[in-house]
PDB file of C-alpha atoms and ligand atoms in Angstrom:
ATOM      1  CA  MET S   3     -33.132-105.263 -61.284  1.00  0.00           C
ATOM      2  CA  LYS S   4     -29.732-106.284 -63.406  1.00  0.00           C
ATOM      3  CA  ASN S   5     -28.323-102.424 -64.353  1.00  0.00           C
ATOM      4  CA  ILE S   6     -30.839-100.358 -63.005  1.00  0.00           C
ATOM      5  CA  VAL S   7     -28.705 -97.741 -61.400  1.00  0.00           C
ATOM      6  CA  PRO S   8     -31.126 -94.903 -59.152  1.00  0.00           C
ATOM      7  CA  HIS S   9     -30.522 -91.360 -59.447  1.00  0.00           C
ATOM      8  CA  HIS S  10     -30.303 -89.544 -55.474  1.00  0.00           C
ATOM      9  CA  PHE S  11     -32.077 -86.680 -56.729  1.00  0.00           C
ATOM     10  CA  SER S  12     -31.652 -83.764 -53.836  1.00  0.00           C
ATOM     11  CA  VAL S  13     -35.254 -82.368 -52.320  1.00  0.00           C
ATOM     12  CA  SER S  14     -35.307 -85.456 -49.778  1.00  0.00           C
ATOM     13  CA  ARG S  15     -39.452 -87.045 -48.821  1.00  0.00           C
ATOM     14  CA  GLU S  16     -38.753 -85.309 -45.753  1.00  0.00           C
ATOM     15  CA  GLN S  17     -38.886 -82.193 -46.702  1.00  0.00           C
ATOM     16  CA  ARG S  18     -41.648 -82.344 -49.259  1.00  0.00           C
ATOM     17  CA  ALA S  19     -43.235 -82.848 -46.423  1.00  0.00           C
ATOM     18  CA  LEU S  20     -41.575 -79.548 -44.071  1.00  0.00           C
ATOM     19  CA  GLN S  21     -42.858 -77.524 -47.712  1.00  0.00           C
ATOM     20  CA  MET S  22     -46.791 -79.746 -47.464  1.00  0.00           C
ATOM     21  CA  GLY S  23     -47.062 -78.543 -43.687  1.00  0.00           C
ATOM     22  CA  HIS S  24     -47.748 -82.636 -42.555  1.00  0.00           C
ATOM     23  CA  GLY S  25     -46.684 -86.052 -43.037  1.00  0.00           C
ATOM     24  CA  ALA S  26     -47.360 -88.579 -46.267  1.00  0.00           C
ATOM     25  CA  PHE S  27     -49.242 -92.129 -45.940  1.00  0.00           C
ATOM     26  CA  LEU S  28     -52.064 -94.189 -47.307  1.00  0.00           C
ATOM     27  CA  ILE S  29     -55.177 -95.091 -45.939  1.00  0.00           C
ATOM     28  CA  TRP S  30     -56.301 -98.213 -48.189  1.00  0.00           C
ATOM     29  CA  PHE S  31     -60.446 -98.768 -47.450  1.00  0.00           C
ATOM     30  CA  THR S  32     -60.841-103.003 -48.046  1.00  0.00           C
ATOM     31  CA  GLY S  33     -64.440-104.632 -48.292  1.00  0.00           C
ATOM     32  CA  LEU S  34     -66.416-105.872 -50.913  1.00  0.00           C
ATOM     33  CA  SER S  35     -68.516-104.418 -53.572  1.00  0.00           C
ATOM     34  CA  GLY S  36     -71.357-101.471 -51.888  1.00  0.00           C
ATOM     35  CA  SER S  37     -69.647-102.365 -47.817  1.00  0.00           C
ATOM     36  CA  GLY S  38     -69.284 -98.222 -48.872  1.00  0.00           C
ATOM     37  CA  LYS S  39     -65.327 -98.500 -49.371  1.00  0.00           C
ATOM     38  CA  SER S  40     -65.770 -95.102 -51.558  1.00  0.00           C
ATOM     39  CA  THR S  41     -68.904 -93.267 -49.955  1.00  0.00           C
ATOM     40  CA  ILE S  42     -65.950 -93.915 -46.652  1.00  0.00           C
ATOM     41  CA  ALA S  43     -62.926 -92.585 -48.557  1.00  0.00           C
ATOM     42  CA  ASN S  44     -64.982 -89.585 -49.757  1.00  0.00           C
ATOM     43  CA  ALA S  45     -66.140 -88.053 -46.860  1.00  0.00           C
ATOM     44  CA  VAL S  46     -62.552 -88.879 -45.030  1.00  0.00           C
ATOM     45  CA  GLU S  47     -60.893 -86.816 -48.016  1.00  0.00           C
ATOM     46  CA  GLU S  48     -63.543 -83.821 -47.872  1.00  0.00           C
ATOM     47  CA  ALA S  49     -62.480 -83.388 -44.259  1.00  0.00           C
ATOM     48  CA  LEU S  50     -59.060 -84.049 -44.660  1.00  0.00           C
ATOM     49  CA  PHE S  51     -58.885 -81.101 -47.819  1.00  0.00           C
ATOM     50  CA  LYS S  52     -60.803 -78.869 -45.258  1.00  0.00           C
ATOM     51  CA  LYS S  53     -57.930 -79.087 -43.651  1.00  0.00           C
ATOM     52  CA  ASN S  54     -56.151 -78.545 -45.703  1.00  0.00           C
ATOM     53  CA  ILE S  55     -53.844 -81.886 -46.770  1.00  0.00           C
ATOM     54  CA  HIS S  56     -52.539 -82.944 -49.761  1.00  0.00           C
ATOM     55  CA  THR S  57     -55.062 -85.575 -50.718  1.00  0.00           C
ATOM     56  CA  TYR S  58     -55.330 -87.416 -53.895  1.00  0.00           C
ATOM     57  CA  THR S  59     -57.905 -90.497 -53.529  1.00  0.00           C
ATOM     58  CA  LEU S  60     -57.185 -93.763 -56.241  1.00  0.00           C
ATOM     59  CA  ASP S  61     -60.333 -96.089 -56.742  1.00  0.00           C
ATOM     60  CA  GLY S  62     -61.935 -98.032 -59.255  1.00  0.00           C
ATOM     61  CA  ASP S  63     -63.200 -95.805 -61.735  1.00  0.00           C
ATOM     62  CA  ASN S  64     -59.570 -94.326 -61.961  1.00  0.00           C
ATOM     63  CA  VAL S  65     -57.237 -97.095 -61.613  1.00  0.00           C
ATOM     64  CA  ARG S  66     -59.292 -99.675 -63.603  1.00  0.00           C
ATOM     65  CA  LYS S  67     -60.000 -97.523 -66.338  1.00  0.00           C
ATOM     66  CA  GLY S  68     -57.101 -96.088 -67.067  1.00  0.00           C
ATOM     67  CA  LEU S  69     -53.595 -97.434 -65.982  1.00  0.00           C
ATOM     68  CA  ASN S  70     -54.682-101.393 -64.423  1.00  0.00           C
ATOM     69  CA  ASN S  71     -57.304-101.578 -68.270  1.00  0.00           C
ATOM     70  CA  ASN S  72     -56.122-104.724 -69.269  1.00  0.00           C
ATOM     71  CA  LEU S  73     -56.591-106.744 -66.030  1.00  0.00           C
ATOM     72  CA  SER S  74     -59.371-109.271 -65.404  1.00  0.00           C
ATOM     73  CA  PHE S  75     -60.890-110.247 -62.019  1.00  0.00           C
ATOM     74  CA  SER S  76     -58.728-113.227 -62.067  1.00  0.00           C
ATOM     75  CA  PRO S  77     -56.695-113.763 -58.883  1.00  0.00           C
ATOM     76  CA  GLU S  78     -53.379-112.692 -61.293  1.00  0.00           C
ATOM     77  CA  ASP S  79     -55.117-110.325 -62.125  1.00  0.00           C
ATOM     78  CA  ARG S  80     -56.004-108.811 -59.355  1.00  0.00           C
ATOM     79  CA  THR S  81     -52.837-109.302 -57.564  1.00  0.00           C
ATOM     80  CA  GLU S  82     -51.470-107.189 -59.545  1.00  0.00           C
ATOM     81  CA  ASN S  83     -53.625-104.380 -59.486  1.00  0.00           C
ATOM     82  CA  ILE S  84     -53.214-104.097 -56.461  1.00  0.00           C
ATOM     83  CA  ARG S  85     -49.984-104.133 -57.314  1.00  0.00           C
ATOM     84  CA  ARG S  86     -49.383-101.763 -59.281  1.00  0.00           C
ATOM     85  CA  ILE S  87     -51.631 -99.263 -57.496  1.00  0.00           C
ATOM     86  CA  ALA S  88     -49.459-100.052 -54.250  1.00  0.00           C
ATOM     87  CA  GLU S  89     -46.066 -98.578 -56.614  1.00  0.00           C
ATOM     88  CA  VAL S  90     -48.302 -95.246 -57.436  1.00  0.00           C
ATOM     89  CA  SER S  91     -49.469 -94.859 -54.227  1.00  0.00           C
ATOM     90  CA  ASN S  92     -45.860 -95.130 -52.373  1.00  0.00           C
ATOM     91  CA  LEU S  93     -44.680 -92.243 -55.517  1.00  0.00           C
ATOM     92  CA  MET S  94     -47.947 -90.626 -54.193  1.00  0.00           C
ATOM     93  CA  ILE S  95     -46.435 -91.003 -51.322  1.00  0.00           C
ATOM     94  CA  ASP S  96     -42.393 -90.120 -52.195  1.00  0.00           C
ATOM     95  CA  ALA S  97     -44.170 -86.520 -52.947  1.00  0.00           C
ATOM     96  CA  GLY S  98     -45.655 -86.064 -49.609  1.00  0.00           C
ATOM     97  CA  LEU S  99     -50.015 -87.180 -50.119  1.00  0.00           C
ATOM     98  CA  VAL S 100     -52.238 -88.577 -47.984  1.00  0.00           C
ATOM     99  CA  VAL S 101     -53.264 -91.445 -50.708  1.00  0.00           C
ATOM    100  CA  LEU S 102     -57.003 -93.340 -50.105  1.00  0.00           C
ATOM    101  CA  ALA S 103     -57.608 -96.702 -51.616  1.00  0.00           C
ATOM    102  CA  ALA S 104     -60.671 -97.440 -51.977  1.00  0.00           C
ATOM    103  CA  PHE S 105     -59.710-102.068 -53.601  1.00  0.00           C
ATOM    104  CA  VAL S 106     -62.124-104.752 -53.110  1.00  0.00           C
ATOM    105  CA  SER S 107     -58.380-106.187 -52.401  1.00  0.00           C
ATOM    106  CA  PRO S 108     -60.133-109.848 -51.465  1.00  0.00           C
ATOM    107  CA  TYR S 109     -56.581-111.275 -50.578  1.00  0.00           C
ATOM    108  CA  ALA S 110     -55.000-110.787 -47.133  1.00  0.00           C
ATOM    109  CA  GLU S 111     -51.243-111.458 -49.002  1.00  0.00           C
ATOM    110  CA  ASP S 112     -52.035-108.887 -51.626  1.00  0.00           C
ATOM    111  CA  ARG S 113     -52.312-106.278 -49.096  1.00  0.00           C
ATOM    112  CA  ALA S 114     -49.540-107.521 -47.225  1.00  0.00           C
ATOM    113  CA  ASN S 115     -48.305-106.924 -50.532  1.00  0.00           C
ATOM    114  CA  ILE S 116     -48.649-102.644 -50.468  1.00  0.00           C
ATOM    115  CA  LYS S 117     -47.486-103.041 -46.097  1.00  0.00           C
ATOM    116  CA  ASN S 118     -44.462-104.384 -47.563  1.00  0.00           C
ATOM    117  CA  ILE S 119     -44.559-101.696 -50.482  1.00  0.00           C
ATOM    118  CA  VAL S 120     -45.343 -98.854 -48.798  1.00  0.00           C
ATOM    119  CA  GLY S 121     -43.776 -99.241 -45.498  1.00  0.00           C
ATOM    120  CA  HIS S 122     -44.822-100.413 -42.743  1.00  0.00           C
ATOM    121  CA  ASP S 123     -45.772 -97.342 -40.461  1.00  0.00           C
ATOM    122  CA  ASN S 124     -46.736 -95.538 -43.734  1.00  0.00           C
ATOM    123  CA  PHE S 125     -49.768 -97.801 -44.337  1.00  0.00           C
ATOM    124  CA  VAL S 126     -53.909 -97.516 -42.579  1.00  0.00           C
ATOM    125  CA  GLU S 127     -55.729-100.544 -43.602  1.00  0.00           C
ATOM    126  CA  VAL S 128     -59.283 -99.865 -42.535  1.00  0.00           C
ATOM    127  CA  PHE S 129     -61.488-102.669 -42.744  1.00  0.00           C
ATOM    128  CA  VAL S 130     -65.469-101.757 -44.479  1.00  0.00           C
ATOM    129  CA  ASN S 131     -67.035-104.541 -42.820  1.00  0.00           C
ATOM    130  CA  THR S 132     -70.596-105.186 -43.904  1.00  0.00           C
ATOM    131  CA  PRO S 133     -71.870-108.411 -44.184  1.00  0.00           C
ATOM    132  CA  VAL S 134     -72.675-109.997 -48.067  1.00  0.00           C
ATOM    133  CA  GLU S 135     -76.402-109.746 -47.301  1.00  0.00           C
ATOM    134  CA  GLU S 136     -76.130-106.049 -46.823  1.00  0.00           C
ATOM    135  CA  CYS S 137     -74.195-105.267 -49.864  1.00  0.00           C
ATOM    136  CA  GLU S 138     -76.558-107.624 -51.533  1.00  0.00           C
ATOM    137  CA  ARG S 139     -79.226-106.170 -50.592  1.00  0.00           C
ATOM    138  CA  ARG S 140     -77.588-103.129 -51.281  1.00  0.00           C
ATOM    139  CA  ASP S 141     -76.808-103.049 -54.896  1.00  0.00           C
ATOM    140  CA  VAL S 142     -75.641-100.248 -55.914  1.00  0.00           C
ATOM    141  CA  LYS S 143     -74.528-101.410 -58.828  1.00  0.00           C
ATOM    142  CA  GLY S 144     -76.360-103.897 -60.431  1.00  0.00           C
ATOM    143  CA  LEU S 145     -73.514-106.779 -60.443  1.00  0.00           C
ATOM    144  CA  TYR S 146     -74.222-109.437 -57.582  1.00  0.00           C
ATOM    145  CA  ALA S 147     -77.911-109.594 -58.857  1.00  0.00           C
ATOM    146  CA  LYS S 148     -75.747-110.625 -62.301  1.00  0.00           C
ATOM    147  CA  ALA S 149     -73.499-113.187 -60.467  1.00  0.00           C
ATOM    148  CA  ARG S 150     -76.747-114.702 -58.575  1.00  0.00           C
ATOM    149  CA  ALA S 151     -77.836-114.998 -62.676  1.00  0.00           C
ATOM    150  CA  GLY S 152     -74.726-116.421 -63.638  1.00  0.00           C
ATOM    151  CA  GLU S 153     -73.091-113.549 -65.724  1.00  0.00           C
ATOM    152  CA  ILE S 154     -70.318-112.760 -63.711  1.00  0.00           C
ATOM    153  CA  THR S 155     -68.253-115.703 -62.770  1.00  0.00           C
ATOM    154  CA  ASN S 156     -66.410-114.452 -60.154  1.00  0.00           C
ATOM    155  CA  PHE S 157     -68.106-111.949 -58.083  1.00  0.00           C
ATOM    156  CA  THR S 158     -66.492-111.043 -54.697  1.00  0.00           C
ATOM    157  CA  GLY S 159     -68.712-112.670 -52.219  1.00  0.00           C
ATOM    158  CA  VAL S 160     -70.592-114.595 -54.908  1.00  0.00           C
ATOM    159  CA  ASN S 161     -68.890-116.866 -56.356  1.00  0.00           C
ATOM    160  CA  ALA S 162     -65.234-116.047 -55.089  1.00  0.00           C
ATOM    161  CA  PRO S 163     -63.753-115.032 -52.503  1.00  0.00           C
ATOM    162  CA  TYR S 164     -62.979-112.410 -49.769  1.00  0.00           C
ATOM    163  CA  GLU S 165     -60.225-112.525 -47.115  1.00  0.00           C
ATOM    164  CA  ALA S 166     -61.219-110.751 -43.973  1.00  0.00           C
ATOM    165  CA  PRO S 167     -58.130-108.571 -42.222  1.00  0.00           C
ATOM    166  CA  VAL S 168     -57.803-110.710 -39.510  1.00  0.00           C
ATOM    167  CA  ALA S 169     -56.037-107.776 -37.674  1.00  0.00           C
ATOM    168  CA  PRO S 170     -56.586-104.453 -39.574  1.00  0.00           C
ATOM    169  CA  ASP S 171     -56.329-100.828 -38.060  1.00  0.00           C
ATOM    170  CA  VAL S 172     -59.508 -99.303 -37.777  1.00  0.00           C
ATOM    171  CA  GLN S 173     -62.496-101.906 -38.978  1.00  0.00           C
ATOM    172  CA  ILE S 174     -66.113-100.116 -39.678  1.00  0.00           C
ATOM    173  CA  ASN S 175     -69.046-102.080 -39.297  1.00  0.00           C
ATOM    174  CA  THR S 176     -71.830 -99.662 -42.056  1.00  0.00           C
ATOM    175  CA  ILE S 177     -74.182-101.827 -40.955  1.00  0.00           C
ATOM    176  CA  GLU S 178     -73.700 -99.948 -37.097  1.00  0.00           C
ATOM    177  CA  THR S 179     -71.411 -96.816 -37.930  1.00  0.00           C
ATOM    178  CA  THR S 180     -72.391 -93.320 -39.767  1.00  0.00           C
ATOM    179  CA  VAL S 181     -70.819 -92.958 -42.625  1.00  0.00           C
ATOM    180  CA  GLU S 182     -70.020 -89.316 -39.905  1.00  0.00           C
ATOM    181  CA  ASN S 183     -68.761 -91.236 -37.684  1.00  0.00           C
ATOM    182  CA  ALA S 184     -66.288 -93.887 -40.180  1.00  0.00           C
ATOM    183  CA  VAL S 185     -64.969 -90.233 -40.174  1.00  0.00           C
ATOM    184  CA  ASP S 186     -64.560 -89.157 -36.998  1.00  0.00           C
ATOM    185  CA  ILE S 187     -62.950 -93.162 -36.237  1.00  0.00           C
ATOM    186  CA  ILE S 188     -60.401 -92.404 -38.769  1.00  0.00           C
ATOM    187  CA  LEU S 189     -59.358 -89.990 -38.771  1.00  0.00           C
ATOM    188  CA  GLN S 190     -58.418 -89.930 -34.755  1.00  0.00           C
ATOM    189  CA  HIS S 191     -56.905 -93.025 -36.059  1.00  0.00           C
ATOM    190  CA  ILE S 192     -54.630 -90.563 -38.003  1.00  0.00           C
ATOM    191  CA  ASP S 193     -54.174 -88.202 -36.549  1.00  0.00           C
ATOM    192  CA  LYS S 194     -50.345 -88.533 -34.679  1.00  0.00           C
ATOM    193  CA  LYS S 195     -49.387 -88.857 -38.329  1.00  0.00           C
ATOM    194  CA  LEU S 196     -51.026 -86.595 -40.326  1.00  0.00           C
ATOM    195  CA  HIS S 197     -48.630 -84.843 -37.742  1.00  0.00           C
ATOM    196  CA  THR S 198     -45.544 -86.296 -38.231  1.00  0.00           C
ATOM    197  CA  ASN S 199     -43.230 -84.268 -40.738  1.00  0.00           C
ATOM    198  CA  GLY S 200     -41.296 -86.717 -43.264  1.00  0.00           C
TER     199      GLY S 200
HETATM  200  N1  PPS J 317     -65.668-109.778 -60.534  1.00  0.00           N
HETATM  201  C1  PPS J 317     -66.208-108.887 -59.420  1.00  0.00           C
HETATM  202  N2  PPS J 317     -65.373-108.912 -58.907  1.00  0.00           N
HETATM  203  C2  PPS J 317     -65.257-108.171 -58.122  1.00  0.00           C
HETATM  204  N3  PPS J 317     -66.283-106.881 -57.787  1.00  0.00           N
HETATM  205  C3  PPS J 317     -66.236-107.096 -59.624  1.00  0.00           C
HETATM  206  C4  PPS J 317     -66.325-107.772 -60.262  1.00  0.00           C
HETATM  207  N4  PPS J 317     -66.419-107.201 -61.295  1.00  0.00           N
HETATM  208  C5  PPS J 317     -65.917-105.590 -61.482  1.00  0.00           C
HETATM  209  N5  PPS J 317     -66.619-105.774 -60.473  1.00  0.00           N
HETATM  210  C6  PPS J 317     -66.136-103.853 -59.985  1.00  0.00           C
HETATM  211  O1  PPS J 317     -64.300-103.957 -59.917  1.00  0.00           O
HETATM  212  C7  PPS J 317     -64.841-103.095 -58.039  1.00  0.00           C
HETATM  213  C8  PPS J 317     -62.797-103.352 -57.868  1.00  0.00           C
HETATM  214  O2  PPS J 317     -62.094-103.608 -58.604  1.00  0.00           O
HETATM  215  P1  PPS J 317     -60.952-104.054 -57.898  1.00  0.00           P
HETATM  216  O3  PPS J 317     -59.612-103.338 -58.626  1.00  0.00           O
HETATM  217  O4  PPS J 317     -61.283-102.866 -55.605  1.00  0.00           O
HETATM  218  O5  PPS J 317     -61.031-105.175 -57.473  1.00  0.00           O
HETATM  219  S1  PPS J 317     -59.933-105.884 -56.826  1.00  0.00           S
HETATM  220  O6  PPS J 317     -59.640-105.559 -55.359  1.00  0.00           O
HETATM  221  O7  PPS J 317     -58.379-106.721 -57.588  1.00  0.00           O
HETATM  222  O8  PPS J 317     -59.429-107.216 -56.490  1.00  0.00           O
HETATM  223  C9  PPS J 317     -66.068-103.673 -58.037  1.00  0.00           C
HETATM  224  O9  PPS J 317     -66.200-102.065 -57.490  1.00  0.00           O
HETATM  225  P2  PPS J 317     -66.779-101.951 -55.935  1.00  0.00           P
HETATM  226  O10 PPS J 317     -67.657-102.087 -55.603  1.00  0.00           O
HETATM  227  O11 PPS J 317     -66.272-100.099 -56.840  1.00  0.00           O
HETATM  228  O12 PPS J 317     -65.801-102.859 -55.298  1.00  0.00           O
HETATM  229  C10 PPS J 317     -67.137-103.950 -58.824  1.00  0.00           C
HETATM  230  O13 PPS J 317     -68.237-102.985 -58.788  1.00  0.00           O
HETATM  231  N1  ADP J 318     -72.148 -95.882 -42.686  1.00  0.00           N
HETATM  232  C1  ADP J 318     -72.202 -95.948 -44.314  1.00  0.00           C
HETATM  233  N2  ADP J 318     -71.398 -95.803 -44.713  1.00  0.00           N
HETATM  234  C2  ADP J 318     -71.214 -95.906 -45.830  1.00  0.00           C
HETATM  235  N3  ADP J 318     -71.889 -96.304 -46.719  1.00  0.00           N
HETATM  236  C3  ADP J 318     -72.644 -96.808 -46.723  1.00  0.00           C
HETATM  237  C4  ADP J 318     -73.344 -96.944 -44.426  1.00  0.00           C
HETATM  238  N4  ADP J 318     -74.596 -96.741 -44.699  1.00  0.00           N
HETATM  239  C5  ADP J 318     -75.212 -96.941 -46.321  1.00  0.00           C
HETATM  240  N5  ADP J 318     -74.587 -96.947 -47.095  1.00  0.00           N
HETATM  241  C6  ADP J 318     -74.406 -96.641 -48.626  1.00  0.00           C
HETATM  242  O1  ADP J 318     -74.270 -97.437 -48.973  1.00  0.00           O
HETATM  243  C7  ADP J 318     -72.941 -97.574 -50.151  1.00  0.00           C
HETATM  244  C8  ADP J 318     -71.798 -98.265 -50.448  1.00  0.00           C
HETATM  245  O2  ADP J 318     -71.592 -97.641 -51.864  1.00  0.00           O
HETATM  246  P1  ADP J 318     -69.591 -97.912 -52.117  1.00  0.00           P
HETATM  247  O3  ADP J 318     -69.326 -96.397 -51.630  1.00  0.00           O
HETATM  248  O4  ADP J 318     -69.810 -97.709 -53.720  1.00  0.00           O
HETATM  249  O5  ADP J 318     -68.872 -99.295 -51.974  1.00  0.00           O
HETATM  250  P2  ADP J 318     -67.975 -99.870 -52.281  1.00  0.00           P
HETATM  251  O6  ADP J 318     -67.181 -98.966 -52.813  1.00  0.00           O
HETATM  252  O7  ADP J 318     -67.524-100.509 -51.497  1.00  0.00           O
HETATM  253  O8  ADP J 318     -68.081-100.146 -54.006  1.00  0.00           O
HETATM  254  C9  ADP J 318     -73.437 -96.353 -51.179  1.00  0.00           C
HETATM  255  O9  ADP J 318     -74.711 -96.313 -51.415  1.00  0.00           O
HETATM  256  C10 ADP J 318     -73.642 -96.037 -49.248  1.00  0.00           C
HETATM  257  O10 ADP J 318     -74.499 -94.841 -49.225  1.00  0.00           O
END
């Protein structure tokens, strides 16, 4: 961007990581509404918190009601939603946090963009892979019923696409895997990153 010259602050990301005592990175949960993203992200954050890891979770409640309250569910607005969340995550990583983000994020290109924004080494993609039939059976928020009734026009999995990740870092099938097991699988996957400073 023109006429923007970054100021170089003297406390580095590496120094912040040393002070925090653990690595900083983003765990991104993608999947259909009702797949289990928030439930699993919450359980992973609890487990990390108990280990004195500094965390923050971003999800629809604290993002679509605030920072992104001007965005709809059109493809363009979903792209902008994910871009802003990736940029916020990037700042939080720089601040030394392990960031958990739970968003439908249905487009592969948008998810690839997150990886570019935060850096490939700072990104862990968790695909919460629950078939739409199961999500619809759970219908936690009653939104599938509304979508089937034609009250929501672009609802992911019903009348809007979900592009499943081809090579996620972690994949959780929530029909076969309990929340506790999902937490173990994810903790195991991130262990090395947690013990890397900077
Ligand atoms: N049209 C449509 N499609 C999908 N989801 C919808 C829609 N309208 C509202 N909701 C509710 O909003 C939550 C998804 O918001 P996200 O910010 O994660 O969506 S996206 O990543 O921008 O696609 C999603 O929450 P989760 O259930 O937590 O996934 C839904 O409850
Ligand atoms: N193995 C599982 N993992 C995650 N959630 C599960 C699992 N089995 C059942 N559930 C239930 O599925 C629902 C998932 O809802 P939620 O976490 O809000 O999904 P999302 O954030 O993807 O919309 C919750 O009611 C949760 O208790």
